[in-house]
Structure formats: C-alpha cells, structure tokens
PDB file of C-alpha atoms in Angstrom:
ATOM      1  CA  MET D  97     -13.376  33.681  68.016  1.00 46.00           C
ATOM      2  CA  ARG D  98     -12.997  36.124  71.103  1.00 53.00           C
ATOM      3  CA  THR D  99     -13.056  39.688  70.651  1.00 58.00           C
ATOM      4  CA  ASN D 100     -11.626  41.755  73.088  1.00 73.00           C
ATOM      5  CA  VAL D 101     -14.753  43.915  74.195  1.00 79.00           C
ATOM      6  CA  PRO D 102     -13.967  46.881  76.702  1.00 85.00           C
ATOM      7  CA  LEU D 103     -15.343  46.253  80.019  1.00 85.00           C
ATOM      8  CA  SER D 104     -17.064  48.896  81.722  1.00 88.00           C
ATOM      9  CA  ASP D 105     -16.304  50.853  84.690  1.00 87.00           C
ATOM     10  CA  GLU D 106     -19.059  48.960  86.494  1.00 86.00           C
ATOM     11  CA  GLN D 107     -17.703  45.592  85.084  1.00 84.00           C
ATOM     12  CA  ILE D 108     -14.425  46.520  85.940  1.00 78.00           C
ATOM     13  CA  LEU D 109     -15.172  47.542  89.338  1.00 80.00           C
ATOM     14  CA  GLU D 110     -16.953  44.872  90.125  1.00 76.00           C
ATOM     15  CA  LYS D 111     -14.316  42.239  88.880  1.00 76.00           C
ATOM     16  CA  GLN D 112     -11.342  44.370  91.157  1.00 73.00           C
ATOM     17  CA  ARG D 113     -13.796  44.166  94.108  1.00 73.00           C
ATOM     18  CA  LYS D 114     -13.409  40.513  93.604  1.00 75.00           C
ATOM     19  CA  ARG D 115      -9.616  40.910  94.437  1.00 83.00           C
ATOM     20  CA  PHE D 116      -7.565  40.198  97.885  1.00 91.00           C
ATOM     21  CA  ARG D 117      -5.284  43.121  98.347  1.00 92.00           C
ATOM     22  CA  GLY D 118      -3.534  44.634 101.533  1.00 92.00           C
ATOM     23  CA  THR D 119      -1.366  43.269 103.913  1.00 94.00           C
ATOM     24  CA  TYR D 120      -2.301  42.587 107.408  1.00 96.00           C
ATOM     25  CA  ASN D 121       0.897  41.130 110.014  1.00 96.00           C
ATOM     26  CA  HIS D 122      -0.564  38.844 112.403  1.00 96.00           C
ATOM     27  CA  SER D 123       0.815  36.021 115.445  1.00 97.00           C
ATOM     28  CA  LEU D 124      -0.085  32.463 115.145  1.00 98.00           C
ATOM     29  CA  ASP D 125      -1.401  31.425 118.606  1.00 97.00           C
ATOM     30  CA  GLY D 126       0.173  29.022 120.953  1.00 95.00           C
ATOM     31  CA  LYS D 127      -2.248  26.111 118.884  1.00 96.00           C
ATOM     32  CA  GLY D 128      -0.842  27.517 115.521  1.00 97.00           C
ATOM     33  CA  ARG D 129      -4.453  29.692 114.693  1.00 98.00           C
ATOM     34  CA  LEU D 130      -4.197  32.554 112.429  1.00 98.00           C
ATOM     35  CA  VAL D 131      -6.913  35.373 112.535  1.00 97.00           C
ATOM     36  CA  ILE D 132      -7.657  36.123 108.947  1.00 97.00           C
ATOM     37  CA  PRO D 133      -8.236  39.981 108.889  1.00 95.00           C
ATOM     38  CA  LEU D 134     -11.810  40.862 108.693  1.00 93.00           C
ATOM     39  CA  ALA D 135     -11.406  42.762 105.590  1.00 90.00           C
ATOM     40  CA  PHE D 136     -10.345  39.093 103.804  1.00 94.00           C
ATOM     41  CA  ARG D 137     -13.266  37.283 105.152  1.00 94.00           C
ATOM     42  CA  GLN D 138     -16.254  37.647 103.073  1.00 90.00           C
ATOM     43  CA  GLU D 139     -14.568  37.683  99.856  1.00 91.00           C
ATOM     44  CA  LEU D 140     -12.825  34.110 101.542  1.00 94.00           C
ATOM     45  CA  GLY D 141     -16.410  32.506 101.610  1.00 93.00           C
ATOM     46  CA  GLU D 142     -17.025  30.246 104.446  1.00 94.00           C
ATOM     47  CA  ARG D 143     -16.055  27.153 103.110  1.00 96.00           C
ATOM     48  CA  PHE D 144     -12.390  27.841 102.156  1.00 98.00           C
ATOM     49  CA  VAL D 145      -8.809  25.687 100.728  1.00 98.00           C
ATOM     50  CA  ILE D 146      -5.546  26.078 102.875  1.00 98.00           C
ATOM     51  CA  ALA D 147      -2.878  24.788 100.307  1.00 98.00           C
ATOM     52  CA  PRO D 148       1.092  25.342  99.736  1.00 97.00           C
ATOM     53  CA  GLU D 149       1.394  28.728  97.431  1.00 96.00           C
ATOM     54  CA  PHE D 150       2.493  27.403  93.729  1.00 93.00           C
ATOM     55  CA  ASP D 151       6.185  27.884  94.758  1.00 93.00           C
ATOM     56  CA  PHE D 152       5.966  25.927  97.707  1.00 94.00           C
ATOM     57  CA  LYS D 153       7.462  28.753 100.001  1.00 93.00           C
ATOM     58  CA  SER D 154       4.555  30.101 101.527  1.00 96.00           C
ATOM     59  CA  ILE D 155       0.945  29.079 102.328  1.00 98.00           C
ATOM     60  CA  ALA D 156      -1.881  29.466 100.313  1.00 98.00           C
ATOM     61  CA  ILE D 157      -5.562  30.481 101.071  1.00 98.00           C
ATOM     62  CA  TYR D 158      -8.129  29.762  98.351  1.00 98.00           C
ATOM     63  CA  PRO D 159     -11.796  30.584  98.582  1.00 97.00           C
ATOM     64  CA  GLU D 160     -13.115  26.852  97.776  1.00 97.00           C
ATOM     65  CA  MET D 161     -14.062  27.890  94.093  1.00 96.00           C
ATOM     66  CA  VAL D 162     -10.965  29.370  92.690  1.00 96.00           C
ATOM     67  CA  PHE D 163      -9.272  26.620  94.367  1.00 97.00           C
ATOM     68  CA  MET D 164     -11.023  23.937  92.444  1.00 96.00           C
ATOM     69  CA  ARG D 165     -10.604  25.978  88.726  1.00 96.00           C
ATOM     70  CA  LEU D 166      -7.120  26.052  89.415  1.00 95.00           C
ATOM     71  CA  CYS D 167      -7.345  21.854  90.305  1.00 95.00           C
ATOM     72  CA  GLU D 168      -9.286  21.465  87.179  1.00 95.00           C
ATOM     73  CA  HIS D 169      -6.917  23.724  85.100  1.00 94.00           C
ATOM     74  CA  TYR D 170      -3.967  21.304  86.270  1.00 92.00           C
ATOM     75  CA  GLU D 171      -6.361  18.562  85.430  1.00 92.00           C
ATOM     76  CA  ARG D 172      -7.134  19.929  81.826  1.00 92.00           C
ATOM     77  CA  LEU D 173      -3.536  20.056  81.448  1.00 92.00           C
ATOM     78  CA  ASN D 174      -2.509  16.543  82.490  1.00 88.00           C
ATOM     79  CA  ARG D 175      -5.130  15.063  80.387  1.00 89.00           C
ATOM     80  CA  LYS D 176      -3.688  16.973  76.981  1.00 90.00           C
ATOM     81  CA  LYS D 177      -0.463  15.545  77.705  1.00 87.00           C
ATOM     82  CA  LYS D 178       0.762  13.288  80.312  1.00 87.00           C
ATOM     83  CA  ASN D 179       3.464  15.390  81.893  1.00 88.00           C
ATOM     84  CA  ALA D 180       5.557  14.021  84.979  1.00 92.00           C
ATOM     85  CA  GLN D 181       6.777  16.868  85.982  1.00 93.00           C
ATOM     86  CA  LEU D 182       3.096  18.134  86.442  1.00 91.00           C
ATOM     87  CA  MET D 183       1.868  15.035  87.532  1.00 92.00           C
ATOM     88  CA  ASN D 184       4.568  15.153  90.773  1.00 92.00           C
ATOM     89  CA  TYR D 185       3.723  18.763  91.248  1.00 93.00           C
ATOM     90  CA  MET D 186      -0.009  18.079  91.428  1.00 93.00           C
ATOM     91  CA  GLN D 187       0.664  14.991  93.692  1.00 94.00           C
ATOM     92  CA  TRP D 188       2.388  17.115  96.300  1.00 95.00           C
ATOM     93  CA  PHE D 189      -0.205  20.057  95.748  1.00 95.00           C
ATOM     94  CA  ASN D 190      -2.974  17.579  96.793  1.00 95.00           C
ATOM     95  CA  SER D 191      -1.562  15.998  99.578  1.00 95.00           C
ATOM     96  CA  MET D 192      -0.475  19.516 101.574  1.00 97.00           C
ATOM     97  CA  SER D 193      -4.087  20.976 100.728  1.00 97.00           C
ATOM     98  CA  TYR D 194      -6.557  20.865 103.240  1.00 98.00           C
ATOM     99  CA  THR D 195     -10.512  21.520 102.037  1.00 97.00           C
ATOM    100  CA  ASP D 196     -13.520  22.474 104.108  1.00 97.00           C
ATOM    101  CA  GLN D 197     -11.583  24.815 105.904  1.00 98.00           C
ATOM    102  CA  GLU D 198     -13.549  27.793 108.004  1.00 97.00           C
ATOM    103  CA  CYS D 199     -13.001  30.247 110.585  1.00 97.00           C
ATOM    104  CA  ASP D 200     -14.053  29.578 113.860  1.00 97.00           C
ATOM    105  CA  ALA D 201     -16.287  32.120 115.944  1.00 96.00           C
ATOM    106  CA  GLN D 202     -13.282  34.795 116.224  1.00 96.00           C
ATOM    107  CA  GLY D 203     -12.484  34.633 112.300  1.00 96.00           C
ATOM    108  CA  ARG D 204      -9.502  31.940 113.355  1.00 98.00           C
ATOM    109  CA  VAL D 205      -8.221  28.955 111.355  1.00 98.00           C
ATOM    110  CA  LEU D 206      -6.484  26.192 112.581  1.00 98.00           C
ATOM    111  CA  LEU D 207      -3.445  26.372 109.600  1.00 98.00           C
ATOM    112  CA  PRO D 208      -2.062  22.760 109.618  1.00 97.00           C
ATOM    113  CA  ALA D 209       0.664  21.260 111.281  1.00 97.00           C
ATOM    114  CA  LYS D 210       2.544  20.249 108.461  1.00 95.00           C
ATOM    115  CA  LEU D 211       2.010  22.755 106.038  1.00 96.00           C
ATOM    116  CA  ARG D 212       2.693  25.453 109.123  1.00 96.00           C
ATOM    117  CA  SER D 213       6.491  23.388 109.752  1.00 96.00           C
ATOM    118  CA  MET D 214       7.114  23.224 106.088  1.00 95.00           C
ATOM    119  CA  MET D 215       6.101  26.064 105.138  1.00 95.00           C
ATOM    120  CA  LEU D 216       6.794  28.644 107.948  1.00 96.00           C
ATOM    121  CA  GLY D 217       9.042  27.208 110.064  1.00 94.00           C
ATOM    122  CA  GLU D 218       9.130  27.965 113.478  1.00 94.00           C
ATOM    123  CA  GLU D 219       8.047  31.232 113.004  1.00 95.00           C
ATOM    124  CA  LYS D 220       5.070  32.523 114.703  1.00 97.00           C
ATOM    125  CA  ASP D 221       4.789  36.296 113.070  1.00 97.00           C
ATOM    126  CA  VAL D 222       3.006  36.225 109.542  1.00 97.00           C
ATOM    127  CA  ASP D 223       2.039  38.745 107.007  1.00 97.00           C
ATOM    128  CA  ILE D 224      -1.293  37.954 105.465  1.00 97.00           C
ATOM    129  CA  MET D 225      -1.067  38.903 101.937  1.00 96.00           C
ATOM    130  CA  GLY D 226      -3.790  39.718  99.089  1.00 94.00           C
ATOM    131  CA  ASN D 227      -2.410  37.769  96.217  1.00 91.00           C
ATOM    132  CA  ASP D 228      -5.518  38.495  93.411  1.00 91.00           C
ATOM    133  CA  ASP D 229      -7.638  35.492  93.876  1.00 95.00           C
ATOM    134  CA  HIS D 230      -6.108  34.005  97.080  1.00 96.00           C
ATOM    135  CA  LEU D 231      -4.235  34.884 100.154  1.00 98.00           C
ATOM    136  CA  ARG D 232      -0.718  34.095 100.698  1.00 97.00           C
ATOM    137  CA  VAL D 233       0.470  33.733 104.177  1.00 98.00           C
ATOM    138  CA  ALA D 234       4.198  34.276 104.814  1.00 96.00           C
ATOM    139  CA  ALA D 235       6.496  34.526 107.865  1.00 95.00           C
ATOM    140  CA  THR D 236       6.973  37.818 108.223  1.00 94.00           C
ATOM    141  CA  ILE D 237      11.030  37.708 108.230  1.00 91.00           C
ATOM    142  CA  ASN D 238      10.790  35.374 104.972  1.00 88.00           C
ATOM    143  CA  ASN D 239       8.161  38.239 103.231  1.00 84.00           C
ATOM    144  CA  MET D 240      11.096  41.625 104.486  1.00 87.00           C
ATOM    145  CA  ALA D 241      13.693  39.778 102.309  1.00 86.00           C
ATOM    146  CA  ASN D 242      11.731  39.388  99.403  1.00 85.00           C
ATOM    147  CA  PHE D 243      10.280  42.805  99.480  1.00 85.00           C
ATOM    148  CA  GLU D 244      14.006  44.021  99.604  1.00 90.00           C
ATOM    149  CA  LEU D 245      14.595  41.681  96.752  1.00 90.00           C
ATOM    150  CA  PHE D 246      11.718  42.697  94.621  1.00 86.00           C
ATOM    151  CA  LYS D 247      12.827  46.327  95.238  1.00 91.00           C
ATOM    152  CA  ASP D 248      16.396  45.715  94.466  1.00 93.00           C
ATOM    153  CA  ASN D 249      14.897  44.459  90.805  1.00 91.00           C
ATOM    154  CA  LEU D 250      12.526  46.976  90.477  1.00 92.00           C
ATOM    155  CA  ASN D 251      14.636  48.132  87.191  1.00 94.00           C
ATOM    156  CA  ALA D 252      13.909  45.220  85.269  1.00 93.00           C
ATOM    157  CA  THR D 253      10.469  44.593  86.285  1.00 89.00           C
ATOM    158  CA  TRP D 254       9.700  47.883  84.994  1.00 92.00           C
ATOM    159  CA  ALA D 255      11.607  47.269  82.078  1.00 92.00           C
ATOM    160  CA  ALA D 256       9.865  43.989  81.257  1.00 90.00           C
ATOM    161  CA  ILE D 257       6.269  45.710  81.687  1.00 90.00           C
ATOM    162  CA  ASP D 258       7.635  48.461  79.169  1.00 91.00           C
ATOM    163  CA  GLU D 259       7.940  45.767  76.929  1.00 89.00           C
ATOM    164  CA  LEU D 260       4.693  44.300  77.372  1.00 88.00           C
ATOM    165  CA  GLU D 261       2.911  47.296  77.029  1.00 86.00           C
ATOM    166  CA  ASP D 262       5.342  48.046  73.721  1.00 82.00           C
ATOM    167  CA  GLY D 263       4.077  44.687  72.383  1.00 69.00           C
ATOM    168  CA  GLU D 264       0.937  45.401  73.329  1.00 64.00           C
ATOM    169  CA  ASP D 265       0.880  49.073  71.002  1.00 57.00           C
ATOM    170  CA  GLU D 266       1.947  46.983  68.081  1.00 58.00           C
ATOM    171  CA  LYS D 267      -1.601  44.531  68.341  1.00 57.00           C
ATOM    172  CA  GLU D 268      -3.584  47.244  68.266  1.00 51.00           C
TER     173      GLU D 268
END
C-alpha cells in the first residue's frame, strides 16, 4: 500500500529541476537541422529519441530513458488487454520514432525528413518547448494559433483545475 508522504524541499527541487521548461524560437537550416537550446541539452542527454508528439501534431524529442519507459507503459497496457486501437497507435508511433539520435558539435540534430514533412510541413520557423519530461517542436505559426486557443479557453481550464482541487480537499 502506498502512502502519500510529502516530498522534502530538496526532493522537490531535484525532481523539478529535471523538467523541461521554457520556449525557444529557432529556424531549421536548409538540411532540416535544428539547434537544441543549450538549456535543454544536458537534461536531454547524449542519446535521445525523435518521435511524433502523442497527438501526432508536432515532434517530440525524448531523453532515451523517458521514451523507453513510455514504450514499456504502452506494451504493459497492451499485454493486460489486447486493444486494436492501442496496437494501431503503437504501430504508427514506433514506425515514426527514431532512436539513437544525438547532437553534432554545434548542438544541432537532423530532424528526420518524413517526420519533419508530416508534422511541420514546409515551415522552417519552429518553437522548441519544454513539455515536462520531453521537448516539443512545433511550427511557430501553429504554436501561436494553439496559444490563442489556450487563452480563449483559460476560464474553463481554471474551472476544471478548481474541481480537481475541490476533490483533493475532500480526500484529506
């Protein structure tokens, strides 16, 4: 049985420092290479995985272990109960994921052409965003539109958060 023991301040700091946060704007070069911001490189590690984001609307760059844990999670779900939708998702996700990626000496990584074409289209200006345990790469123009949509729905988002907090108070 698990108990919810509060983390110490030091544990919170250690945990939160490993999160990817912030947004950086970069342009892909003519070969489709992307400069990984210095602020993200250390936590990303020497080897990483380039894959579709969960919604297949942008590119995700995962530290190798985070990606492997995600794959293990999907495989465990599928072993519990075979599910055609999950199997189809895993098939597409795996077929568009590129392992053993690394930055060159200038901190650049080549985004695979197929993934780049399907997720970014012809856009060269991209936002590289910290997304908790991985990076998200999206066309800047699409990201701006998504941010406007987010702002338009902010009141509903806060209402949903309030409901979660109310439910948490009832458990205590």
